Short mmCIF file of C-alpha atoms in Angstrom, two decimals:
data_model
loop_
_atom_site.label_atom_id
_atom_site.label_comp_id
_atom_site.label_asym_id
_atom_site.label_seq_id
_atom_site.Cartn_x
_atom_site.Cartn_y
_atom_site.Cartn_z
CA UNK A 38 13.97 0.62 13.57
CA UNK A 39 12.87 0.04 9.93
CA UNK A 40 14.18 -3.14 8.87
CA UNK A 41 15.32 -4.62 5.28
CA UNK A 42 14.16 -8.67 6.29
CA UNK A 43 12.52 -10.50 3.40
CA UNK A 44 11.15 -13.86 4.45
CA UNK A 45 9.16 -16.23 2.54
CA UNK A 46 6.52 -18.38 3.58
CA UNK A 47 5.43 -22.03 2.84
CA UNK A 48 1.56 -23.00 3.97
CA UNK A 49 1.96 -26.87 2.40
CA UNK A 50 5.17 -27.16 5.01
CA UNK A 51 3.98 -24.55 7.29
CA UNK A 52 7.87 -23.29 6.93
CA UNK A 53 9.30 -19.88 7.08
CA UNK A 54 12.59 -19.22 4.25
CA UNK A 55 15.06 -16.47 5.03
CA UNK A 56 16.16 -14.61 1.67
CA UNK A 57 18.27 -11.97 0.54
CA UNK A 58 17.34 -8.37 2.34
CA UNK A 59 15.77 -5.70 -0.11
CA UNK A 60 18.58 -3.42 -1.31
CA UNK A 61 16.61 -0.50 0.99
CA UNK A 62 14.82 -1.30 3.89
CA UNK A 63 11.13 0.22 4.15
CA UNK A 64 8.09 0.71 6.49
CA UNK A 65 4.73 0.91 4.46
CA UNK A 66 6.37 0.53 1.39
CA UNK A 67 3.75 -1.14 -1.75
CA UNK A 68 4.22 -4.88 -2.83
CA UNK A 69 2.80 -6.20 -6.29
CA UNK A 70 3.42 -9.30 -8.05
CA UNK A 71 3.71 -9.22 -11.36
CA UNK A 72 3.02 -13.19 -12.72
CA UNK A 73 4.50 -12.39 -16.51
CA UNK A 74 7.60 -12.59 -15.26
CA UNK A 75 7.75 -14.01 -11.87
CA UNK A 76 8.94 -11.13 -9.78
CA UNK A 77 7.82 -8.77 -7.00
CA UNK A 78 7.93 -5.05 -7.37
CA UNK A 79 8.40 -2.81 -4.07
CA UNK A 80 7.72 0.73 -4.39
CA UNK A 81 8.77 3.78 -2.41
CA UNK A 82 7.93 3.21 1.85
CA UNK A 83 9.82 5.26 4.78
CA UNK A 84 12.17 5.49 7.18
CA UNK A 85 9.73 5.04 10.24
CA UNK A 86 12.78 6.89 12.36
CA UNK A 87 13.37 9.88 10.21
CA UNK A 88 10.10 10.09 8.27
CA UNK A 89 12.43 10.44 5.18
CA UNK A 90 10.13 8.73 2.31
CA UNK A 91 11.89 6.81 -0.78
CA UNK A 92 11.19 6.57 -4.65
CA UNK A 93 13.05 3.78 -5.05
CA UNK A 94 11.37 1.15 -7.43
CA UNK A 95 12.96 -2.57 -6.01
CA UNK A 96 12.54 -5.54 -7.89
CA UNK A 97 12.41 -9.34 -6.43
CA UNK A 98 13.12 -12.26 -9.09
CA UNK A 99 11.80 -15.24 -7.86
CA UNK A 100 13.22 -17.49 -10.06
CA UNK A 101 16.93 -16.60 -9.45
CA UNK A 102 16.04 -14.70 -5.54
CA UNK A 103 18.10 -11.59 -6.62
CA UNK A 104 16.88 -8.20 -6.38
CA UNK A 105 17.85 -5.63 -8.61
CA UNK A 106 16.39 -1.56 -8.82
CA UNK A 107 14.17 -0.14 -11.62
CA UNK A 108 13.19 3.07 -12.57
CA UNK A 109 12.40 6.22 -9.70
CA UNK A 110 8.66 6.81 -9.30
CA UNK A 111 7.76 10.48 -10.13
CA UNK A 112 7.59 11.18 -6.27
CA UNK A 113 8.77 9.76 -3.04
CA UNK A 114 5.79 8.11 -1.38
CA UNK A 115 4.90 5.31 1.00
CA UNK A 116 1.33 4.10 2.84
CA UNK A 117 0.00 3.83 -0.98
CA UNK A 118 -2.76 1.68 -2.32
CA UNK A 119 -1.89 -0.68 -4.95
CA UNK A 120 -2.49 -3.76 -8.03
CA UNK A 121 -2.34 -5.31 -10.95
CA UNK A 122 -4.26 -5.27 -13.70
CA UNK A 123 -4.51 -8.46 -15.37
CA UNK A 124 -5.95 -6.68 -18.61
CA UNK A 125 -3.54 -4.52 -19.69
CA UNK A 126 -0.76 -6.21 -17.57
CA UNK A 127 0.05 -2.50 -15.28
CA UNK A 128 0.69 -2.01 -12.23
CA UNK A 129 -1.19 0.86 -10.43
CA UNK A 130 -0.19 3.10 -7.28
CA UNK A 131 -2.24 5.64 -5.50
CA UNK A 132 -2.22 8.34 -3.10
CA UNK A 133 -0.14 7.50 -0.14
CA UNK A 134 2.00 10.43 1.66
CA UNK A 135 5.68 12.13 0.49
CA UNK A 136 6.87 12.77 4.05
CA UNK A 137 6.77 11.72 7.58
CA UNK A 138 3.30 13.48 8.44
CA UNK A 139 -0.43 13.01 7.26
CA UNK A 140 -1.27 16.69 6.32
CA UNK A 141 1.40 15.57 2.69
CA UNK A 142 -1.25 13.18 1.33
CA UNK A 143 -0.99 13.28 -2.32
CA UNK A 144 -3.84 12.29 -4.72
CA UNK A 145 -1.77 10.91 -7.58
CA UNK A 146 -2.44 7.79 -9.70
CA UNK A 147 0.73 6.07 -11.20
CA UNK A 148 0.38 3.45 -13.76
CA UNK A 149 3.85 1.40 -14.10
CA UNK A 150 4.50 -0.81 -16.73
CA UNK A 151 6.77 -3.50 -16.37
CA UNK A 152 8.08 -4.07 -19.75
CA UNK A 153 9.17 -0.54 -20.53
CA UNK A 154 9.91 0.29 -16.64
CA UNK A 155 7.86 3.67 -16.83
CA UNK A 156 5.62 5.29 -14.65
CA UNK A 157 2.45 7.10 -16.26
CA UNK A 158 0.60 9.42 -14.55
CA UNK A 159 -3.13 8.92 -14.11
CA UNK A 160 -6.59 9.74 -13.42
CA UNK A 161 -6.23 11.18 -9.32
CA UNK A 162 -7.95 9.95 -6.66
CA UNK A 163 -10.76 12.93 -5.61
CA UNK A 164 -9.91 12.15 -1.93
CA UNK A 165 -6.04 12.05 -0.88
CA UNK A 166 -5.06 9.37 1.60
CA UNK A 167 -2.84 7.10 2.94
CA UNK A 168 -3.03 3.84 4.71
CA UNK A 169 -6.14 2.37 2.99
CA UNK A 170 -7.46 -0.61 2.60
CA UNK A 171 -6.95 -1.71 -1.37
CA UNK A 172 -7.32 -4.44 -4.20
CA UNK A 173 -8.43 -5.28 -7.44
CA UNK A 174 -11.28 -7.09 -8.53
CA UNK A 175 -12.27 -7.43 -11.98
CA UNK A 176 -9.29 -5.21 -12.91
CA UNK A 177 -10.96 -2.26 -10.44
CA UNK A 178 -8.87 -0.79 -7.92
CA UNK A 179 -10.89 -0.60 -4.70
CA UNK A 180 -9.19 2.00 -2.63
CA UNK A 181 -11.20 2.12 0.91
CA UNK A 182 -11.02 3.91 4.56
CA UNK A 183 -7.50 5.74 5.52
CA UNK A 184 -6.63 9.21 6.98
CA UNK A 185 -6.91 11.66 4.90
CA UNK A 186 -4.20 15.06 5.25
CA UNK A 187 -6.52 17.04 8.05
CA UNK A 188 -5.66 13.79 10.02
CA UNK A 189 -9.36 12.17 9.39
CA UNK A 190 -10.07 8.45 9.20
CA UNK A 191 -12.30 8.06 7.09
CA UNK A 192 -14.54 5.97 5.59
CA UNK A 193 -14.92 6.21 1.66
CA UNK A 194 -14.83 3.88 -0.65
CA UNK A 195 -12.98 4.18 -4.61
CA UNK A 196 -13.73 2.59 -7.18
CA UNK A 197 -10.68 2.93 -10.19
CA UNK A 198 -11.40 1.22 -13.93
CA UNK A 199 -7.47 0.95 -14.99
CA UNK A 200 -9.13 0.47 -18.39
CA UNK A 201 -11.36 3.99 -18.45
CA UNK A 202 -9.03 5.72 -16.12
CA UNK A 203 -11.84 7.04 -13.91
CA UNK A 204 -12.92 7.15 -10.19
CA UNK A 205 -16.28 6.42 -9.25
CA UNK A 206 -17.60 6.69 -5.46
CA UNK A 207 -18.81 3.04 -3.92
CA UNK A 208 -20.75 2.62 -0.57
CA UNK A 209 -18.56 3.55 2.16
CA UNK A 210 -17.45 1.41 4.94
CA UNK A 211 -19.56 0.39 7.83
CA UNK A 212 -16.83 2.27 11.13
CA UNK A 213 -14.45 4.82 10.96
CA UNK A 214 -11.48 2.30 12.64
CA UNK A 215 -10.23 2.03 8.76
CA UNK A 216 -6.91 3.48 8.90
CA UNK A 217 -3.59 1.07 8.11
CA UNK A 218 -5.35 -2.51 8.17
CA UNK A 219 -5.31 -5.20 6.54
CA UNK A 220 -7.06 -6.56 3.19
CA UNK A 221 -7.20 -9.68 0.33
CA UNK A 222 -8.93 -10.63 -2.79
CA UNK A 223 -10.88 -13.84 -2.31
CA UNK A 224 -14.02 -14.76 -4.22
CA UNK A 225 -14.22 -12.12 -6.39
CA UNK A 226 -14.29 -9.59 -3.00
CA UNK A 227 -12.51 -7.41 -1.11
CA UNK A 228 -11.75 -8.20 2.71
CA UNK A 229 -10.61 -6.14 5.21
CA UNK A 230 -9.86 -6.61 8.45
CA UNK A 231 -8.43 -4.58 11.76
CA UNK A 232 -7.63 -0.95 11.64
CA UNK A 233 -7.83 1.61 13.82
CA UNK A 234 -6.98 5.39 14.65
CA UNK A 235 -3.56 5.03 15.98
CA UNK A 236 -2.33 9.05 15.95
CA UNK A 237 -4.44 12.26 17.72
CA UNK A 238 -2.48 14.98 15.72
CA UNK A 239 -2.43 15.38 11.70
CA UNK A 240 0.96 16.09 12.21
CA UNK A 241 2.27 13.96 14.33
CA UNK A 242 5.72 12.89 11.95
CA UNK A 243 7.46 8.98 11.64
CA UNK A 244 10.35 10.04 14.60
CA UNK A 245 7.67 11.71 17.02
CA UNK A 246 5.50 8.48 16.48
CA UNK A 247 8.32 6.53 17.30
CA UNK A 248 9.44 8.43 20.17
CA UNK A 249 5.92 7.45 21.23
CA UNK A 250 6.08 4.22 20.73
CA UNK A 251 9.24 3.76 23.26
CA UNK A 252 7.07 5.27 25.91
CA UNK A 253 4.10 3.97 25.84
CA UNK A 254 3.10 1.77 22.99
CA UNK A 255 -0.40 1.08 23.65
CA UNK A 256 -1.04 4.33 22.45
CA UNK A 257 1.01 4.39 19.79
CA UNK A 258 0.12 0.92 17.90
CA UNK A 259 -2.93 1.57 16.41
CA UNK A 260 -4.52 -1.49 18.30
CA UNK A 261 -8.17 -0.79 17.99
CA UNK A 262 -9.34 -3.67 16.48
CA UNK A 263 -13.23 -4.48 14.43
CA UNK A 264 -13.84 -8.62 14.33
CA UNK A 265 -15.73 -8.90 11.77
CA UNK A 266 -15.45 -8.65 8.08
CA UNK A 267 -16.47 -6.29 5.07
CA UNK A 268 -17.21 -7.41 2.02
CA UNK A 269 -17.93 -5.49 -1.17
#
């Protein structure tokens, strides 16, 4: 089932807020926030059932908690890295897949800016992939690990300057369990954490992983698991 819930949370009253669902609901759809004017923007995600991917641009006002729609991306897309860059106040999306199976990873870089509600279309990544781990640091994109479209997790790291448009390669991850985890800025870093390689086919679609799921979800989670951290 791919679900529409937006909750909020509060760690100074350790309380969880119910709010108004997002006008389409999404699996591995791309959340920014964008502080100049206080609201979320969600971009694209699928229908984990169908494997039928959106373009849909949603946007989340937190000062009145309404949600209203902007402008299409170029291309329907979901497991996409993405930020903001404090320095020339864009949002950035990358790679990321158009349908319901791995082999359609795309290597497109979309720049959206907020005040004129257009997408630009960037520098691409040199490796497409989906499901990385991503942030920005210094107003770099780090765009690390993921499964690339032969069905490979693997384990490069990205380096993207919003300011010169260009990709340079960093030192790649320590394991290969990098597909669809987790990952913050703190300190100036990048953390990631969990991961795994959840899928044995490249084309394995969203319904046929579901379908697994209902039969034996063990196999189907992704639950391979690294405790420690890595830090770049």
């Amino acid at each position: 089932m791919t679900l529409s819930v937006f909750n909020r949370y509060d760690p100074i009253t350790d309380t969880w807020t119910t709010l108004p669902d997002m006008p389409t609901a999404a699996f591995m759809a791309s959340a920014v926030y964008y502080p100049v004017s206080n609201k979320i923007y969600v971009f694209g995600g699928q229908n984990l059932n169908s494997g039928v991917n959106y373009n849909v641009t949603r946007i989340y006002d937190v000062a009145s908690n309404t949600w209203s729609t902007g402008a299409n991306m170029p291309d329907v897309r979901s497991f996409m890295a993405s930020g903001y860059s404090t320095a020339n106040g864009k949002i950035y999306l990358v790679s990321g897949y158009n349908t319901g199976d791995v082999a359609s990873a795309q290597p497109n870089t979309w720049e959206y800016d907020p005040v004129t509600n257009t997408f630009s279309e960037r520098a691409p990544i040199p490796h497409a992939v989906g499901g990385t781990f991503f942030g920005v640091v210094n107003d770099h994109l780090y765009v690390a690990g993921g499964r690339d479209a032969t069905g490979t997790v693997i384990n490069l790291l990205w380096d993207y300057d919003t300011l010169t448009d260009t990709w340079t390669p960093k030192t790649q991850m320590p394991a290969l369990q990098n597909n669809v985890g987790g990952s913050a800025v703190a300190l100036q870093r990048l953390w990631v954490f969990g991961g795994g390689i959840p899928f044995n086919s490249a084309h394995e679609n969203s319904k046929t992983i579901a379908q697994t799921k209902k039969k034996n979800p063990d196999v189907a989670t992704g639950a391979v698991r690294q405790n420690d951290k890595w830090r770049i």
